[in-house]
Amino acid sequence: MSETVTKAAAEAVVAAQVTGTDPASVPATTGARQFRRRLRTQRAALVAACVVALLVLVALAAPLLTALEGQDPTTYHPSLIDSARGGVPVGPLGGADGDHWLGVEPQTGRDLFARLVYGARVSLGVALAATVFQVAIGVTMGIAAALGRRWVDQLLSRITDVFVALPLMIMSLALLAIVPASFPRPVLVTLVIGLLSWGNIAKVVRAQTLTLKELDHVSAARLSGWGPWRIARRELLPGLAAPVITYAALLVPQNITVEAALSFLGVGVKPPTPSWGQMLTAADVWYQAAPQYLLLPAGALFVTVLALTVLGDGVRTALDPRAASRLRVGTGRRRENKAAAAAEQGVSS
Amino acid sequence: MSLVDVTDLTVEFGALRAVDGLSFRLAQGAALALVGESGSGKSTVASALLGLHRGTGAVVGGSVRVAGTDVRAASEEELRRLRGGRAAMVFQDPLSSLDPYYAIGDQIAEVHRVHTRVSRRAARARAVRVLERVGIPDAARRSRSRPHEFSGGMRQRALIAMALACEPDLLIADEPTTALDVTVQAQILDLLHTLREETGMGLLLVTHDVGVAAESVDDVLVMRHGKLVEQGPAGTVLAAPAHAYTRELLAAVPRVHVRREAETLESRAPGSGDPAALGQGGTGHESVGRPAETEDVRQPDGPSADASDEPAEAAEAAETAEVAETAETTEAAETAEVVLEASGLRREFGRGRRAFAAVDGVSLTVRRGETLGVVGESGSGKTTLGRMLVGLLEPTEGEVRYRGRARAGVDPTVQMVFQDPVSSLNPRRSVGESIADPLRARGEKDEARIRRRVTELLERVGLEAAHYDRYPHEFSGGQRQRVGIARALAADPRVIVCDEPVSALDVTTQAQVVALLGELQRELGLALVFVAHDLAVVRQVSDRVAVMRRGRVVEEGPADEVYESPRDPYTRQLLDAVPALDPAVAARRRARRRSTERREPALT
Amino acid sequence: MSRLSALKGLSSLSGLSGLKDINGLRGLSGFAVLSGFGGFLVRRAVGVVLTLFAVSVIVYVVFYVTPGNVAQITCGPRCSPEQVHQVAQQLRLNDPLYVRYWHFLEGLVAGQDYSTGTSVEHCAAPCLGLSYQSDQQVTGLILTKLPVSLSLVFGAMVLWLVLGVGTGVLSAWRRGRPTERVLTAVTLAGTATPVFVIGLILMIVVCGELQLLPFPQYVNLTDDPEQWAWNLLLPWLSLALIEAASFARLTRAAMLETLAEDHVRTFRAYGVAERSIIARHALRGAFAPVIALNANNFGSAVGGAVLTETLFGLPGIGQELVHAVNVVDLPVVVGMVLVIGFFVVLANAVADVLYALADRRVVLA
């Protein structure tokens, strides 16, 4: 892909969702404190953070929760489904009762609550682990391209371009089909997402590093006599933290969606391991007999992605309040005016 | 009835009162300058005249009448008719003030059609006419260009053309030349002058530069902290200021036609500087150090300096008085050890067809204890040269010899003071840590010793020991520049290259930082390379001066020689373009510039 | 630095500062810009070819070296080792990888003959090989499926651009008012809903519960344009809504960013009405970012198209790909991934040129 547009695209992604933080404008040590304060001022982000925390807790405590219910996600309950009617759950509310809090899966009779809770594990686990891969590869490639010699930059940028051009869903769809089923699927999905989709973050990191590199304080550190390692560690990396964290916060919900989509298509996480996307595969057939079989995983996905997106917006705002003010809920003329007034104040003080 | 009538104007942004009880009038066709340092509220006044604060949350009090319109009470519709139609504004940065996506002619036509019911075509023709009028050659064709295809000076001309499009009664120019080179600045100021003569429109000029005001207006209004300090005819206010602040301000303005005086520098000792105490909150103004003394020192050359603003006159006066001393210093300079020597430096950027040499064959020497001034306009390659001298950039050709040996890469004893006080300090580290960098890099491990040395340095540059643990954002621009100097000193340098060290600072702060540098140099026997665009500042600090243009040094020599009897026509042109502080002198020089311009057309 | 000014800052830092020098030193004639644009087009075209080549190598290598015995999978689980060996022979799986890739390229450029045991079949010029499963030519297979997918993706693209940019403009215009709050909340919810969830819900509600539309059945555009559009309406919507949400966010952000810029202040100071400022200046500033985002999201939209086709049973490339993947029909998979890659790269190149037209400064940067 041509350089201009990938650059522009990466920038637009940055523009649409992430923030290239002005490296010089972030006062840091006080940063952590300031960050928490700014995060706290956003009610929506705070609620989202609570939701995410709850989801993580549920995922971690999945065995505990299912033990409490007295079920597990893989046991079939043929007695709970009506095979004469094609396998719909027996009883009202899709078979929900004291034993099976949210009912059972059509056809198999597996416990829905247990599958939902274990599904959270898979969704969050895969998304987070894939994000770690993406960030690790992206940051390494981006920094290497920005700091390397001209030909290193050329080479790495080309490679990055190609990876940006590869359609992630298509590639992972195809890749996942070829690897033998014996390979643990969640790990495989993680690897595929992580290894294929690091292009944009590499571009963001490269651009940011190039900007940082030109800052006078980096030159000053060179003049002080420090070597490249120390300069990278003390002067460059801290400046990269804000955009990388912001971008990573954006990648998590994206990865959740991709994992769900792959599992929905039947090539991602495969049964018996539960996954929200996979649960939706057959949901349309059963929506009349067992609506919660559709609504629960869809709702879980929606809430999770929404919470993570809002939290990501919040993180961005906290790290770069100026830019993010335009994306936030309820931003408007009043806030814009305030900002204008503040800018004016900056000019005149 | 006056064109502008402002009574008791106040503008408040939240708790900050940017303009505080200001009143003034401007008669039809008259010209008034609002002069002040940053934070004086002068630009806020300009915006208030057009009611630009409406709907921004700023609280405006008092009364503002412009061309018969009560700006505060006017309806949106009346305001729109006033804006552009009766009073037009020209902004500071001509690049960002035009829409990058539309042709310049279309933008002017758009504005014209807001105020006049004419066809698209007629408006476009009008745009071409006004562009011609402001001196854009081949206006019909150039009107189809987008702003980025224009040079800085042409863009500012285009903005002025936009202002002219609707034949306003009043032109408000907010720092119209601040972003421009000095020669272009002179052309723009001349253009404004001519237009005013021709159209009889009034001019309200907002500027921080006393010289620009002296060049352009009849009356001057000096502002500080949103309040009026002094108002009167330009000649009177600038020649015999009545108020102490005006005197301070004038004293701090470096004069291009006055010789450098060691005593002057010394008396403006750095200890007095920058008492803008930390944590003083929003305002953070640079206060001026010891005004009375500064003024005393300046007093002798006050009137005489203004009178001798003509280079020729100054040269005569100076030659008789100081011939002996000049000879002495030159001799001393020539015998001192050469610390830094550049020969045949060339640096290219870009590749292939787009390659160009930012610096092209520059050779220089810097001796111990002397200051070499490097002066040039934007694009002259002076910054690139400075970065090659310290080793941050490798030359494409040529070499830099440091203390007799060819050098590659950086050397801690060749330091740099940077232009931008914001980006030159790591925002995530305390200033003490930044200053300690060279010490630690040298292998110093003893924390107590490091802290002692850093504290010493902080105090030496006029800061306090307690500042060690503070972060850059808590400091004012001038203070940050002091921190930058302290960091350079921590490496025990022999050479310091200062890249536009004061161009981001207010004029009073500027004077303090310059004084500090001069003092440190004498004390430590440093060799200084002072890179700047401001001819006056360079003269005030330099023993020798190199004038750069398009990557080459066009003239080099002892400062007084270069300034008083420039050999190169470009140097003469530069010196001629520097605004004079005396309106009478300015008028004479404008006349001379016009006659030369007739011979050689404008360079913008 | 704010997001967009970061964006613009990057281009202006790299572009404009250099430009200033070029301007100052040489001056720019209209001709220079024009010839610069020609050169730019050539450079981009070369870029497209190189990227496609790189994509094909990666795809080919990745698919044919991933663990898993292709012959075994193709032959089926009950095949004996001899049969597997025979299949491998037939599929040339024992040749070195570069030889096979060379054959593949050869087929792509010149066509190739395949013997299918009894007869010899000629596979014409852009030959992507034969399906392991059906011995059908991959190129032909793709050609029959392509119109469906193109109808889906490009129809949805029009929809998401119109919906997204429209919503963005509306919320930038009504900033600070209730309209904007509602729109912002809706777009946020939109970005958080995966394509297949929206699709499922739309299908169940519109076709199942309300019975407003029949379940989609693909009808050729040439056969009956009206039915074509009605049947694609739901797939278009499910694919477009999520994309529209991010375009709305971007447009709004870009416009607000422009509204805060100096040149807007200039036009305000000259009495230009807010309406014209929004319509002429702020919207113009959003062009380039929208084009860039469209290029970026095209790939993910193609992924979304696979989901949509599967969900609505549309006989497009995506559905075929999922099928081929499930039966490990490698030539079909590789062919389809390449064709999709080709469209993505092409879309990017087109966006690139549009971007340069929208913002001439990039040509010189």
mmCIF file of C-alpha atoms in Angstrom, chain B residues 50 52 79-81 83-85 87-93 95-102 106-107 110-111 114-115 120 141-142 146-151 155 159-160 162-164 171 174 179 353-357 378-379 550, chain C residues 8 16 18-26 28-30 33 35-36 43 258 261-277 279-289 357-361 363-365:
data_model
loop_
_atom_site.group_PDB
_atom_site.id
_atom_site.type_symbol
_atom_site.label_atom_id
_atom_site.label_comp_id
_atom_site.label_asym_id
_atom_site.label_seq_id
_atom_site.Cartn_x
_atom_site.Cartn_y
_atom_site.Cartn_z
ATOM 1 C CA LEU B 50 -15.105 43.232 16.442
ATOM 2 C CA LEU B 52 -15.223 38.304 18.630
ATOM 3 C CA LEU B 79 -22.040 42.669 13.897
ATOM 4 C CA ARG B 80 -21.624 40.717 10.672
ATOM 5 C CA ARG B 81 -21.971 43.923 8.686
ATOM 6 C CA ARG B 83 -16.895 42.719 10.619
ATOM 7 C CA GLY B 84 -15.052 43.028 7.387
ATOM 8 C CA GLY B 85 -17.419 45.642 6.011
ATOM 9 C CA ALA B 87 -13.593 47.193 10.195
ATOM 10 C CA ALA B 88 -11.318 44.452 8.865
ATOM 11 C CA MET B 89 -8.721 42.486 10.760
ATOM 12 C CA VAL B 90 -5.319 41.169 9.735
ATOM 13 C CA PHE B 91 -3.933 38.389 11.875
ATOM 14 C CA GLN B 92 -0.489 37.402 13.038
ATOM 15 C CA ASP B 93 0.153 34.097 11.325
ATOM 16 C CA LEU B 95 -0.485 30.729 6.968
ATOM 17 C CA SER B 96 -2.918 29.523 9.568
ATOM 18 C CA SER B 97 -5.215 32.477 8.999
ATOM 19 C CA LEU B 98 -6.198 31.347 5.523
ATOM 20 C CA ASP B 99 -8.139 28.202 4.678
ATOM 21 C CA PRO B 100 -5.550 25.762 3.313
ATOM 22 C CA TYR B 101 -8.049 24.106 0.984
ATOM 23 C CA TYR B 102 -9.312 27.019 -1.103
ATOM 24 C CA ASP B 106 -11.881 32.465 -3.847
ATOM 25 C CA GLN B 107 -11.421 33.189 -0.164
ATOM 26 C CA GLU B 110 -16.210 34.811 -0.455
ATOM 27 C CA VAL B 111 -15.610 37.556 2.072
ATOM 28 C CA VAL B 114 -20.762 38.557 2.345
ATOM 29 C CA HIS B 115 -20.779 42.340 2.299
ATOM 30 C CA ARG B 120 -19.492 35.298 -8.050
ATOM 31 C CA ARG B 141 -2.944 33.683 -12.017
ATOM 32 C CA ARG B 142 -1.733 33.754 -8.420
ATOM 33 C CA ARG B 146 -3.653 27.969 -2.395
ATOM 34 C CA PRO B 147 -2.061 29.564 0.674
ATOM 35 C CA HIS B 148 0.746 27.009 0.969
ATOM 36 C CA GLU B 149 1.947 27.940 -2.491
ATOM 37 C CA PHE B 150 2.571 31.504 -1.317
ATOM 38 C CA SER B 151 5.572 32.695 0.649
ATOM 39 C CA ARG B 155 0.342 35.443 2.346
ATOM 40 C CA LEU B 159 -4.661 38.803 4.018
ATOM 41 C CA ILE B 160 -4.333 42.549 3.666
ATOM 42 C CA MET B 162 -8.864 40.417 1.924
ATOM 43 C CA ALA B 163 -9.171 43.269 4.382
ATOM 44 C CA LEU B 164 -9.196 45.796 1.525
ATOM 45 C CA LEU B 171 -7.938 48.155 9.639
ATOM 46 C CA ASP B 174 -2.850 42.079 15.193
ATOM 47 C CA ALA B 179 5.893 35.837 11.906
ATOM 48 C CA ARG B 353 15.752 16.183 -7.215
ATOM 49 C CA ARG B 354 14.485 17.542 -3.957
ATOM 50 C CA ALA B 355 17.903 17.729 -2.367
ATOM 51 C CA PHE B 356 19.071 21.147 -1.344
ATOM 52 C CA ALA B 357 21.945 22.448 0.718
ATOM 53 C CA SER B 378 14.480 32.135 8.054
ATOM 54 C CA GLY B 379 15.852 29.550 5.675
ATOM 55 C CA ARG B 550 20.745 30.894 1.684
ATOM 56 C CA LYS C 8 -2.300 17.928 10.486
ATOM 57 C CA LEU C 16 5.033 22.555 5.316
ATOM 58 C CA GLY C 18 10.063 21.745 4.118
ATOM 59 C CA LEU C 19 7.700 23.460 1.779
ATOM 60 C CA LYS C 20 8.508 26.833 3.161
ATOM 61 C CA ASP C 21 12.120 26.311 2.240
ATOM 62 C CA ILE C 22 11.288 25.045 -1.192
ATOM 63 C CA ASN C 23 8.974 27.967 -1.683
ATOM 64 C CA GLY C 24 11.419 30.461 -0.445
ATOM 65 C CA LEU C 25 14.304 29.065 -2.403
ATOM 66 C CA ARG C 26 12.785 28.170 -5.692
ATOM 67 C CA LEU C 28 6.560 26.990 -7.117
ATOM 68 C CA SER C 29 5.016 27.180 -10.488
ATOM 69 C CA GLY C 30 1.716 25.595 -11.305
ATOM 70 C CA VAL C 33 2.715 20.982 -8.956
ATOM 71 C CA SER C 35 4.282 17.294 -12.878
ATOM 72 C CA GLY C 36 4.658 16.526 -9.181
ATOM 73 C CA ARG C 43 4.947 6.202 -7.528
ATOM 74 C CA THR C 258 -11.267 22.881 12.111
ATOM 75 C CA GLU C 261 -8.535 26.795 13.890
ATOM 76 C CA ASP C 262 -7.226 30.216 13.065
ATOM 77 C CA HIS C 263 -8.599 30.438 9.569
ATOM 78 C CA VAL C 264 -12.131 29.941 10.836
ATOM 79 C CA ARG C 265 -11.494 32.842 13.169
ATOM 80 C CA THR C 266 -10.521 34.879 10.108
ATOM 81 C CA PHE C 267 -13.804 34.175 8.360
ATOM 82 C CA ARG C 268 -15.773 34.870 11.509
ATOM 83 C CA ALA C 269 -13.940 38.164 11.823
ATOM 84 C CA TYR C 270 -15.056 39.002 8.298
ATOM 85 C CA GLY C 271 -18.704 38.464 9.027
ATOM 86 C CA VAL C 272 -19.145 35.119 7.271
ATOM 87 C CA ALA C 273 -22.218 33.396 8.690
ATOM 88 C CA GLU C 274 -21.804 30.330 10.918
ATOM 89 C CA ARG C 275 -23.813 28.283 8.424
ATOM 90 C CA SER C 276 -21.348 28.940 5.597
ATOM 91 C CA ILE C 277 -18.415 28.388 7.903
ATOM 92 C CA ALA C 279 -20.719 24.027 5.236
ATOM 93 C CA ARG C 280 -17.698 25.433 3.433
ATOM 94 C CA HIS C 281 -14.741 25.479 5.749
ATOM 95 C CA ALA C 282 -15.326 22.999 8.553
ATOM 96 C CA LEU C 283 -16.682 20.280 6.279
ATOM 97 C CA ARG C 284 -13.853 20.772 3.819
ATOM 98 C CA GLY C 285 -11.383 20.173 6.617
ATOM 99 C CA ALA C 286 -12.970 16.784 7.298
ATOM 100 C CA PHE C 287 -12.531 15.512 3.718
ATOM 101 C CA ALA C 288 -9.000 14.246 3.980
ATOM 102 C CA PRO C 289 -9.408 12.432 7.308
ATOM 103 C CA LEU C 357 -6.492 15.632 -4.436
ATOM 104 C CA ALA C 358 -8.246 16.639 -1.241
ATOM 105 C CA ASP C 359 -5.055 17.924 0.275
ATOM 106 C CA ARG C 360 -2.559 18.916 -2.380
ATOM 107 C CA ARG C 361 0.113 19.502 0.205
ATOM 108 C CA VAL C 363 1.996 15.508 -2.952
ATOM 109 C CA LEU C 364 4.852 17.740 -2.077
ATOM 110 C CA ALA C 365 5.475 16.320 1.361
#
